[in-house]
Short mmCIF file of C-alpha atoms in Angstrom, two decimals:
data_model
loop_
_atom_site.label_atom_id
_atom_site.label_comp_id
_atom_site.label_asym_id
_atom_site.label_seq_id
_atom_site.Cartn_x
_atom_site.Cartn_y
_atom_site.Cartn_z
CA UNK A 640 0.00 0.00 0.00
CA UNK A 641 1.27 3.49 -0.84
CA UNK A 642 0.18 6.91 0.30
CA UNK A 643 -1.81 9.26 -1.93
CA UNK A 644 1.14 11.55 -2.72
CA UNK A 645 3.21 8.62 -3.99
CA UNK A 646 0.27 7.38 -6.02
CA UNK A 647 -0.18 10.82 -7.61
CA UNK A 648 3.55 11.08 -8.32
CA UNK A 649 3.58 7.68 -10.00
CA UNK A 650 0.46 8.54 -11.98
CA UNK A 651 2.11 11.76 -13.27
CA UNK A 652 5.20 9.78 -14.29
CA UNK A 653 3.04 7.24 -16.13
CA UNK A 654 1.17 10.01 -17.95
CA UNK A 655 4.44 11.71 -18.92
CA UNK A 656 5.78 8.43 -20.30
CA UNK A 657 2.55 7.85 -22.19
CA UNK A 658 2.70 11.36 -23.68
CA UNK A 659 6.34 10.85 -24.73
CA UNK A 660 5.46 7.51 -26.33
CA UNK A 661 2.50 9.02 -28.19
CA UNK A 662 4.64 11.91 -29.40
CA UNK A 663 7.22 9.46 -30.72
CA UNK A 664 4.54 7.45 -32.52
CA UNK A 665 3.06 10.61 -34.00
CA UNK A 666 6.50 11.77 -35.19
CA UNK A 667 7.18 8.38 -36.78
CA UNK A 668 3.79 8.32 -38.48
CA UNK A 669 4.24 11.85 -39.77
CA UNK A 670 7.69 11.09 -41.16
CA UNK A 671 6.31 7.99 -42.89
CA UNK A 672 3.30 9.86 -44.28
CA UNK A 673 0.83 7.39 -42.81
CA UNK A 674 -2.69 7.94 -44.10
CA UNK A 675 -5.48 8.07 -41.55
CA UNK A 676 -3.20 9.03 -38.67
CA UNK A 677 -4.83 10.63 -35.65
CA UNK A 678 -3.60 13.55 -33.62
CA UNK A 679 -1.84 13.11 -30.30
CA UNK A 680 -4.93 14.40 -28.52
CA UNK A 681 -7.18 11.94 -30.35
CA UNK A 682 -4.87 9.02 -29.55
CA UNK A 683 -4.61 10.00 -25.88
CA UNK A 684 -8.40 10.24 -25.66
CA UNK A 685 -8.77 6.81 -27.24
CA UNK A 686 -6.25 5.26 -24.85
CA UNK A 687 -7.79 6.89 -21.80
CA UNK A 688 -11.27 5.76 -22.91
CA UNK A 689 -9.97 2.19 -22.97
CA UNK A 690 -8.83 2.58 -19.33
CA UNK A 691 -12.38 3.42 -18.19
#
C-alpha cells in the first residue's frame, strides 16, 4: 500500500511516459506519411477511454 502523494507522483510519471510515447509514434507516423493518422490528442483520448 502506498500513500496518496506517492500514487499521484507515479500517476504523473506514467502520464508523462505515455505522452512521450504518443509523441514518438506521431512523429514516426508523420515522417512515414501514414494515411489516416490521428492527432496526439485523439490518440490520448482513445487510450484513456480504454482505461475506463
